[in-house]
Short mmCIF file of C-alpha atoms in Angstrom, two decimals:
data_model
loop_
_atom_site.label_atom_id
_atom_site.label_comp_id
_atom_site.label_asym_id
_atom_site.label_seq_id
_atom_site.Cartn_x
_atom_site.Cartn_y
_atom_site.Cartn_z
CA MET F 280 -0.09 -0.04 0.08
CA THR F 281 1.54 3.48 -0.83
CA GLN F 282 1.74 6.29 1.53
CA LYS F 283 -1.27 7.87 -0.32
CA SER F 284 -3.58 5.21 -0.46
CA LEU F 285 -2.75 4.76 3.39
CA ARG F 286 -3.68 8.43 4.09
CA GLU F 287 -6.61 8.10 1.69
CA ASN F 288 -7.80 5.34 3.74
CA SER F 289 -7.28 6.49 7.41
CA ASP F 290 -9.42 9.97 5.71
CA VAL F 291 -12.29 7.27 4.72
CA GLN F 292 -12.37 5.66 8.11
CA SER F 293 -12.39 9.17 9.54
CA GLU F 294 -15.28 10.41 7.53
CA ILE F 295 -17.20 7.19 8.06
CA GLU F 296 -16.50 7.69 11.92
CA GLN F 297 -18.08 11.22 11.69
CA THR F 298 -21.05 10.14 9.73
CA LEU F 299 -21.67 7.41 12.74
CA SER F 300 -21.66 10.24 15.16
CA PHE F 301 -24.23 12.08 13.07
CA ILE F 302 -26.39 8.80 12.81
CA ILE F 303 -26.28 8.38 16.67
CA GLU F 304 -26.94 11.99 17.31
CA ILE F 305 -30.10 11.89 15.28
CA GLU F 306 -31.76 9.26 17.32
CA LYS F 307 -32.63 11.80 19.91
CA LEU F 308 -35.68 12.67 17.40
CA LYS F 309 -37.01 9.60 18.51
CA ASN F 310 -37.67 11.13 21.71
CA VAL F 311 -39.14 14.52 20.34
CA PHE F 312 -42.82 14.47 20.80
CA ARG F 313 -45.66 15.89 18.47
CA LYS F 314 -49.36 16.94 19.22
CA THR F 315 -51.09 14.23 17.66
CA LYS F 316 -51.66 10.41 18.26
CA PRO F 317 -51.17 8.12 15.26
CA VAL F 318 -54.40 6.34 14.13
CA GLY F 319 -55.07 3.36 16.74
CA LEU F 320 -52.50 4.49 19.08
CA GLU F 321 -52.88 6.04 22.45
CA ARG F 322 -49.54 7.76 22.60
CA TYR F 323 -48.54 11.04 21.20
CA GLU F 324 -46.04 10.41 17.70
CA ASN F 325 -42.66 11.17 17.79
CA SER F 326 -40.84 13.18 15.11
CA ALA F 327 -38.92 10.35 13.70
CA GLU F 328 -41.71 8.04 12.84
CA HIS F 329 -43.43 11.31 11.63
CA SER F 330 -40.67 11.87 9.24
CA TRP F 331 -40.83 8.39 7.78
CA HIS F 332 -44.55 8.67 7.40
CA VAL F 333 -44.67 11.87 5.42
CA CYS F 334 -41.74 10.60 3.02
CA LEU F 335 -43.43 7.38 2.14
CA SER F 336 -46.75 9.79 2.01
CA ALA F 337 -45.06 11.85 -0.41
CA LEU F 338 -43.79 9.19 -2.65
CA MET F 339 -47.31 7.67 -2.87
CA LEU F 340 -49.11 11.12 -3.59
CA LYS F 341 -46.31 12.60 -5.82
CA ASP F 342 -48.71 11.88 -8.87
CA PHE F 343 -51.28 14.54 -7.15
CA ALA F 344 -48.62 17.19 -7.37
CA ASP F 345 -49.74 20.49 -9.47
CA GLU F 346 -46.32 21.43 -10.29
CA ASP F 347 -43.64 19.49 -11.69
CA ILE F 348 -41.75 18.25 -8.77
CA ASP F 349 -38.66 15.94 -8.23
CA VAL F 350 -40.03 13.55 -5.40
CA ASN F 351 -36.36 12.44 -4.76
CA ARG F 352 -35.43 15.89 -3.66
CA VAL F 353 -38.90 16.24 -1.77
CA ILE F 354 -38.19 12.90 0.26
CA LYS F 355 -34.49 14.26 1.33
CA MET F 356 -36.20 17.48 2.60
CA LEU F 357 -38.81 15.38 4.44
CA LEU F 358 -35.86 13.24 5.74
CA ILE F 359 -34.25 15.96 7.58
CA HIS F 360 -37.15 18.54 7.88
CA ASP F 361 -37.14 18.08 11.79
CA LEU F 362 -33.60 17.54 12.81
CA GLY F 363 -33.77 21.20 14.18
CA GLU F 364 -36.18 19.96 16.56
CA ILE F 365 -33.63 18.01 18.53
CA ASP F 366 -32.52 21.21 20.20
CA ALA F 367 -35.93 23.23 19.67
CA GLY F 368 -38.45 20.88 20.25
CA ASP F 369 -41.91 20.75 18.23
CA THR F 370 -44.23 23.44 17.78
CA ILE F 371 -47.85 22.99 17.46
CA ILE F 372 -48.91 24.81 14.12
CA TYR F 373 -51.89 26.65 15.69
CA GLN F 374 -49.73 28.46 17.77
CA SER F 375 -48.04 31.06 15.84
CA GLU F 376 -44.44 30.08 15.38
CA THR F 377 -41.98 32.83 16.88
CA LYS F 378 -38.99 34.17 15.22
CA GLU F 379 -36.99 32.91 18.09
CA ASN F 380 -38.29 29.06 17.65
CA LYS F 381 -37.48 29.58 14.16
CA LEU F 382 -34.00 30.63 14.58
CA ALA F 383 -33.48 27.88 17.63
CA GLU F 384 -34.70 25.37 14.83
CA GLU F 385 -32.06 26.65 12.61
CA GLU F 386 -29.28 26.73 15.07
CA GLY F 387 -30.01 23.00 15.97
CA VAL F 388 -30.35 21.86 12.21
CA LYS F 389 -26.78 23.38 11.93
CA ARG F 390 -25.35 21.82 15.00
CA VAL F 391 -26.51 18.72 14.03
CA LEU F 392 -25.54 18.69 10.28
CA SER F 393 -22.25 20.04 11.27
CA LEU F 394 -21.31 16.61 12.67
CA LEU F 395 -20.97 15.31 9.23
CA PRO F 396 -17.78 15.25 7.20
CA GLY F 397 -17.17 16.92 3.99
CA ASN F 398 -19.40 20.05 2.62
CA LYS F 399 -22.70 18.06 3.63
CA LEU F 400 -23.45 21.00 6.00
CA ASP F 401 -23.77 23.44 3.35
CA GLU F 402 -25.58 21.04 1.05
CA TYR F 403 -28.17 19.91 3.63
CA LEU F 404 -28.68 23.24 5.37
CA ALA F 405 -29.53 24.70 1.64
CA LEU F 406 -32.15 22.05 1.20
CA TRP F 407 -33.63 22.38 4.85
CA LEU F 408 -33.67 26.41 4.27
CA GLU F 409 -35.65 25.70 0.93
CA PHE F 410 -38.23 23.61 2.75
CA GLU F 411 -38.49 26.32 5.72
CA ALA F 412 -38.76 29.20 2.78
CA GLY F 413 -41.47 26.91 0.63
CA GLU F 414 -40.84 28.95 -2.34
CA THR F 415 -40.10 26.29 -4.71
CA PRO F 416 -42.30 23.60 -6.23
CA ASP F 417 -40.64 20.44 -4.36
CA SER F 418 -40.64 22.53 -0.88
CA ARG F 419 -44.47 23.69 -1.54
CA PHE F 420 -45.24 19.89 -2.05
CA ALA F 421 -43.04 18.71 0.66
CA ARG F 422 -45.01 21.08 3.12
CA ALA F 423 -48.46 20.10 1.90
CA ILE F 424 -47.48 16.48 2.63
CA ASP F 425 -46.03 17.51 6.04
CA ARG F 426 -49.72 18.56 7.13
CA VAL F 427 -51.52 15.69 6.04
CA PRO F 428 -50.73 12.89 8.65
CA PRO F 429 -52.03 15.37 11.67
CA LEU F 430 -55.20 16.13 9.51
CA LEU F 431 -55.68 12.13 9.49
CA HIS F 432 -54.74 11.60 12.92
CA ASN F 433 -57.44 14.04 14.20
CA LEU F 434 -60.30 12.96 11.29
CA ASN F 435 -59.60 9.29 12.33
CA GLY F 436 -58.94 9.98 16.13
CA ASP F 437 -61.88 11.74 17.69
CA PHE F 438 -60.68 15.13 16.72
CA HIS F 439 -58.23 14.57 19.84
CA SER F 440 -55.43 17.59 19.21
CA TRP F 441 -58.05 20.04 17.70
CA ARG F 442 -60.42 19.25 21.00
CA LYS F 443 -57.52 19.41 23.39
CA HIS F 444 -56.26 22.76 22.04
CA ASP F 445 -59.82 24.28 21.37
CA ILE F 446 -59.17 24.82 17.83
CA SER F 447 -61.87 26.38 15.48
CA LYS F 448 -62.97 25.02 12.01
CA GLU F 449 -61.62 28.53 10.58
CA SER F 450 -58.28 27.62 12.08
CA VAL F 451 -57.90 24.03 10.84
CA LEU F 452 -58.95 25.27 7.58
CA GLY F 453 -57.06 28.57 7.37
CA LEU F 454 -53.77 26.94 8.68
CA ASN F 455 -53.77 24.01 6.63
CA SER F 456 -54.99 25.51 3.36
CA ARG F 457 -51.35 25.78 2.19
CA ILE F 458 -51.99 21.96 1.21
CA ALA F 459 -53.62 23.47 -1.76
CA GLU F 460 -50.27 25.11 -2.70
CA GLY F 461 -48.62 21.48 -3.34
CA SER F 462 -51.97 19.73 -4.29
CA GLU F 463 -55.34 21.28 -5.22
CA ALA F 464 -57.24 18.08 -5.66
CA LEU F 465 -55.47 16.43 -2.10
CA TRP F 466 -56.90 19.92 -0.28
CA LYS F 467 -60.03 19.72 -1.77
CA LEU F 468 -60.80 16.27 -0.52
CA LEU F 469 -59.59 17.01 3.05
CA GLU F 470 -61.34 20.25 3.27
CA ASN F 471 -64.73 18.64 2.62
CA LYS F 472 -63.76 15.97 5.16
CA ILE F 473 -62.94 18.69 7.79
CA SER F 474 -66.03 20.77 6.93
CA ASN F 475 -68.32 17.80 7.18
CA GLU F 476 -67.15 16.94 10.55
CA PHE F 477 -67.41 20.56 12.13
CA ASP F 478 -70.75 21.23 10.37
CA GLN F 479 -72.20 18.11 11.58
CA GLY F 480 -71.19 18.94 15.26
CA ASN F 481 -68.93 15.83 15.73
CA VAL F 482 -65.88 18.11 16.79
CA ARG F 483 -67.02 18.71 20.52
CA ARG F 484 -64.90 21.47 21.82
CA MET Z 299 -66.59 21.29 -16.97
CA THR Z 300 -67.04 18.43 -19.29
CA GLN Z 301 -68.20 14.86 -19.05
CA LYS Z 302 -64.75 13.88 -19.58
CA SER Z 303 -62.96 16.00 -16.96
CA LEU Z 304 -65.85 15.23 -14.55
CA ARG Z 305 -65.22 12.02 -14.57
CA GLU Z 306 -61.37 12.33 -14.63
CA ASN Z 307 -61.80 14.63 -11.63
CA SER Z 308 -63.99 11.74 -9.60
CA ASP Z 309 -60.99 9.33 -10.79
CA VAL Z 310 -58.38 11.27 -8.79
CA GLN Z 311 -60.51 11.81 -6.02
CA SER Z 312 -60.96 8.34 -5.82
CA GLU Z 313 -57.14 7.51 -6.00
CA ILE Z 314 -56.27 10.04 -3.64
CA GLU Z 315 -58.77 8.41 -1.25
CA GLN Z 316 -57.21 4.86 -1.67
CA THR Z 317 -53.81 6.83 -1.18
CA LEU Z 318 -54.88 7.99 2.21
CA SER Z 319 -56.25 4.73 3.41
CA PHE Z 320 -52.53 3.34 2.65
CA ILE Z 321 -51.19 6.21 4.78
CA ILE Z 322 -53.40 5.49 7.52
CA GLU Z 323 -52.77 1.55 7.48
CA ILE Z 324 -49.08 2.10 7.21
CA GLU Z 325 -49.39 3.93 10.75
CA LYS Z 326 -49.28 0.35 12.17
CA LEU Z 327 -45.72 0.13 11.87
CA LYS Z 328 -45.32 2.54 14.40
CA ASN Z 329 -46.63 -0.11 16.85
CA VAL Z 330 -44.11 -2.83 15.68
CA PHE Z 331 -41.23 -3.23 18.18
CA ARG Z 332 -37.80 -4.28 17.39
CA LYS Z 333 -35.16 -5.72 19.61
CA THR Z 334 -33.03 -2.81 20.29
CA LYS Z 335 -33.28 0.36 22.09
CA PRO Z 336 -32.19 3.52 20.44
CA VAL Z 337 -29.07 5.22 22.09
CA GLY Z 338 -30.11 7.12 25.27
CA LEU Z 339 -33.61 5.65 25.32
CA GLU Z 340 -34.96 2.93 27.67
CA ARG Z 341 -37.40 1.89 25.39
CA TYR Z 342 -37.45 -0.58 22.29
CA GLU Z 343 -37.25 1.05 18.82
CA ASN Z 344 -40.37 0.74 16.54
CA SER Z 345 -39.95 -0.48 12.81
CA ALA Z 346 -41.24 3.22 11.70
CA GLU Z 347 -38.87 5.37 13.27
CA HIS Z 348 -36.35 2.65 12.30
CA SER Z 349 -37.19 2.85 8.77
CA TRP Z 350 -36.43 6.88 8.81
CA HIS Z 351 -33.04 6.28 10.59
CA VAL Z 352 -31.87 3.89 8.09
CA CYS Z 353 -33.12 6.17 5.44
CA LEU Z 354 -31.18 8.94 6.48
CA SER Z 355 -28.11 6.81 7.43
CA ALA Z 356 -28.27 5.53 3.68
CA LEU Z 357 -28.26 9.01 2.25
CA MET Z 358 -25.35 10.03 4.48
CA LEU Z 359 -23.26 6.89 3.83
CA LYS Z 360 -23.85 6.81 -0.11
CA ASP Z 361 -20.45 8.01 -0.70
CA PHE Z 362 -18.98 4.68 0.89
CA ALA Z 363 -21.01 2.38 -1.40
CA ASP Z 364 -18.34 -0.09 -3.06
CA GLU Z 365 -20.66 -0.25 -6.03
CA ASP Z 366 -22.28 2.28 -8.23
CA ILE Z 367 -25.69 2.93 -6.45
CA ASP Z 368 -28.85 4.82 -6.98
CA VAL Z 369 -29.25 6.31 -3.63
CA ASN Z 370 -33.07 7.36 -4.52
CA ARG Z 371 -33.91 3.72 -4.98
CA VAL Z 372 -31.99 2.75 -1.93
CA ILE Z 373 -34.14 5.05 0.16
CA LYS Z 374 -37.56 3.95 -1.50
CA MET Z 375 -36.42 0.16 -0.88
CA LEU Z 376 -35.73 1.15 2.91
CA LEU Z 377 -39.08 3.59 3.31
CA ILE Z 378 -40.91 0.20 2.48
CA HIS Z 379 -38.58 -2.51 3.50
CA ASP Z 380 -40.56 -3.25 6.79
CA LEU Z 381 -44.05 -2.90 5.72
CA GLY Z 382 -44.56 -6.73 5.90
CA GLU Z 383 -43.91 -6.56 9.54
CA ILE Z 384 -47.31 -4.78 10.09
CA ASP Z 385 -48.96 -8.66 9.69
CA ALA Z 386 -45.61 -10.61 10.32
CA GLY Z 387 -44.00 -8.80 13.23
CA ASP Z 388 -40.22 -8.37 13.77
CA THR Z 389 -37.68 -11.10 13.65
CA ILE Z 390 -34.31 -10.85 15.55
CA ILE Z 391 -31.61 -11.53 13.01
CA TYR Z 392 -30.01 -14.11 15.27
CA GLN Z 393 -32.68 -16.42 15.19
CA SER Z 394 -32.53 -18.03 11.60
CA GLU Z 395 -35.71 -16.57 9.61
CA THR Z 396 -38.22 -19.50 8.97
CA LYS Z 397 -39.74 -19.99 5.41
CA GLU Z 398 -43.19 -19.29 7.19
CA ASN Z 399 -41.90 -15.89 8.72
CA LYS Z 400 -40.70 -14.79 4.96
CA LEU Z 401 -43.79 -15.74 3.53
CA ALA Z 402 -45.68 -14.01 5.87
CA GLU Z 403 -43.89 -10.82 5.27
CA GLU Z 404 -44.45 -11.06 1.59
CA GLU Z 405 -48.37 -11.59 2.18
CA GLY Z 406 -48.17 -8.79 4.43
CA VAL Z 407 -46.58 -6.34 2.06
CA LYS Z 408 -48.84 -7.31 -0.62
CA ARG Z 409 -51.82 -6.89 1.35
CA VAL Z 410 -50.77 -3.16 2.36
CA LEU Z 411 -49.68 -2.26 -1.00
CA SER Z 412 -52.59 -3.44 -2.52
CA LEU Z 413 -54.59 -0.53 -0.74
CA LEU Z 414 -52.86 1.87 -3.35
CA PRO Z 415 -54.49 2.66 -6.81
CA GLY Z 416 -53.06 2.09 -10.14
CA ASN Z 417 -50.06 -0.27 -10.69
CA LYS Z 418 -48.15 0.87 -7.56
CA LEU Z 419 -48.35 -2.52 -5.92
CA ASP Z 420 -46.44 -4.20 -8.89
CA GLU Z 421 -44.20 -1.34 -8.66
CA TYR Z 422 -43.23 -1.29 -4.91
CA LEU Z 423 -43.76 -5.10 -4.36
CA ALA Z 424 -40.92 -5.54 -7.21
CA LEU Z 425 -38.78 -3.26 -5.22
CA TRP Z 426 -39.35 -5.13 -1.95
CA LEU Z 427 -38.68 -8.22 -3.47
CA GLU Z 428 -35.47 -7.09 -5.02
CA PHE Z 429 -34.47 -5.77 -1.42
CA GLU Z 430 -35.46 -9.23 0.13
CA ALA Z 431 -33.10 -11.06 -2.51
CA GLY Z 432 -30.21 -8.66 -1.97
CA GLU Z 433 -28.67 -9.51 -5.24
CA THR Z 434 -28.22 -5.96 -6.75
CA PRO Z 435 -25.79 -3.18 -5.84
CA ASP Z 436 -28.84 -0.92 -4.64
CA SER Z 437 -30.15 -3.90 -2.49
CA ARG Z 438 -26.86 -5.00 -1.42
CA PHE Z 439 -26.23 -1.63 0.12
CA ALA Z 440 -29.83 -0.98 1.58
CA ARG Z 441 -29.24 -4.38 3.49
CA ALA Z 442 -25.95 -3.42 4.56
CA ILE Z 443 -27.40 -0.17 6.11
CA ASP Z 444 -30.11 -2.04 7.69
CA ARG Z 445 -27.71 -3.49 9.84
CA VAL Z 446 -25.99 -0.38 11.17
CA PRO Z 447 -28.18 1.15 13.64
CA PRO Z 448 -28.60 -2.25 15.85
CA LEU Z 449 -24.97 -2.42 15.96
CA LEU Z 450 -24.70 1.17 17.18
CA HIS Z 451 -27.61 0.58 19.44
CA ASN Z 452 -25.47 -2.26 21.14
CA LEU Z 453 -22.11 -0.63 20.76
CA ASN Z 454 -23.43 2.49 22.67
CA GLY Z 455 -26.08 0.70 24.98
CA ASP Z 456 -24.24 -1.73 27.09
CA PHE Z 457 -24.76 -4.34 24.26
CA HIS Z 458 -28.32 -4.69 25.63
CA SER Z 459 -29.57 -7.14 23.09
CA TRP Z 460 -26.70 -9.17 22.47
CA ARG Z 461 -26.34 -9.67 26.50
CA LYS Z 462 -30.06 -10.38 26.45
CA HIS Z 463 -30.03 -12.93 23.87
CA ASP Z 464 -26.97 -14.43 24.71
CA ILE Z 465 -25.11 -13.64 21.34
CA SER Z 466 -21.44 -14.37 20.90
CA LYS Z 467 -18.82 -12.55 19.21
CA GLU Z 468 -18.78 -14.85 16.35
CA SER Z 469 -22.41 -14.53 15.81
CA VAL Z 470 -22.40 -10.86 15.75
CA LEU Z 471 -19.57 -10.69 13.37
CA GLY Z 472 -21.04 -13.61 11.13
CA LEU Z 473 -24.41 -12.19 10.72
CA ASN Z 474 -23.55 -8.82 10.36
CA SER Z 475 -20.49 -9.39 7.70
CA ARG Z 476 -22.88 -8.88 5.00
CA ILE Z 477 -22.47 -5.19 5.65
CA ALA Z 478 -19.22 -5.98 3.85
CA GLU Z 479 -21.05 -6.52 0.41
CA GLY Z 480 -22.22 -3.03 0.40
CA SER Z 481 -19.15 -1.04 1.88
CA GLU Z 482 -16.16 -2.94 3.08
CA ALA Z 483 -14.50 0.33 4.73
CA LEU Z 484 -17.87 0.84 6.68
CA TRP Z 485 -17.80 -2.90 7.90
CA LYS Z 486 -14.21 -2.47 8.30
CA LEU Z 487 -14.61 0.23 11.15
CA LEU Z 488 -17.38 -1.68 12.86
CA GLU Z 489 -15.95 -5.04 12.94
CA ASN Z 490 -12.83 -3.32 14.68
CA LYS Z 491 -15.26 -1.93 17.17
CA ILE Z 492 -17.20 -4.95 17.91
CA SER Z 493 -14.03 -7.19 18.13
CA ASN Z 494 -12.53 -4.73 20.60
CA GLU Z 495 -15.68 -4.74 23.05
CA PHE Z 496 -15.66 -8.63 23.07
CA ASP Z 497 -11.94 -8.87 23.38
CA GLN Z 498 -11.90 -6.75 26.25
CA GLY Z 499 -14.48 -8.40 28.01
CA ASN Z 500 -16.89 -5.52 27.92
CA VAL Z 501 -19.74 -7.86 26.58
CA ARG Z 502 -20.61 -9.73 30.09
CA ARG Z 503 -22.98 -12.38 28.73
#
């Protein structure tokens, strides 16, 4: 083995070691709890299993996106979209997100991504910022899909988080209407379901 | 609206409805428990959060694959690789997998994927079978990555599942050596860590 390949070899081992540190660090997302319970379960959902759920949801709903999207980029965004919560925690969408919370999430995602070797921090921070800004077709669709499971949790789980946090029909419809920016057909269907439940008096607040 | 576009519209709504049934059904993976505990947590890991973890691990370790891989296909494989466990449950790798268990997983993944509209059952069942067979570069890498978190859980969690199930050094090395089929450098690093812990007598059986 030449001096050069020996050095390269040791660089590779060191890069893998750094990546494993990242893989261990992100386990903490399995202990960040959200505000809704998965359908059929009595416990709150954590942000790691939520992340898997929205990735697979995006893959299966991709044909209903209104704009041309690259679902592989959408999935990558959704794989990392909650990493900032390891430091900042989860925020319910019905409370207005403060500037401080957004900043804490950005600092958190930077800290976690900076465990990675090479220029991965820059690459994935840019993807995370694109998701947060929601100004591209990929990020609009990703942000739409991110909203779907909590609605299904409520619609199929006695409206538990809407009731607990005393959320009105107008709030649910208003704050989730951004789903239409990713897929009008998807929002139309969900909007009907939500309106029906409130209009029939099923959501006892 | 023409008759044709009205019909198309109702088809779209029906396809979205079917996809939402799938999205609700797969929540059950959040209640399938594995044999190791995430680093720092006192509870067992579920297969949904595990699926997220291996997808993001594959993305960040892709540069260490020995063969040319398409990481987007690898991620799709890993997003669906455990869906059969909704019906069949999780099996520890140190118990030999029975034919019956493999068959139950295949039946399970078929049942769940058949909730989807169009030809998605065929498309994703083929991807799942490719993962199971492990005979392509993408599936070899995906199967390698699938083995990494349980090793990290043991190495960073007092070797809890190796001790509980009385697993020998030879078993750990033998059954995880398939990581080398995806990435020799990754296996070399993990193999050293595992050997050191056993050789130093840290794994008290």
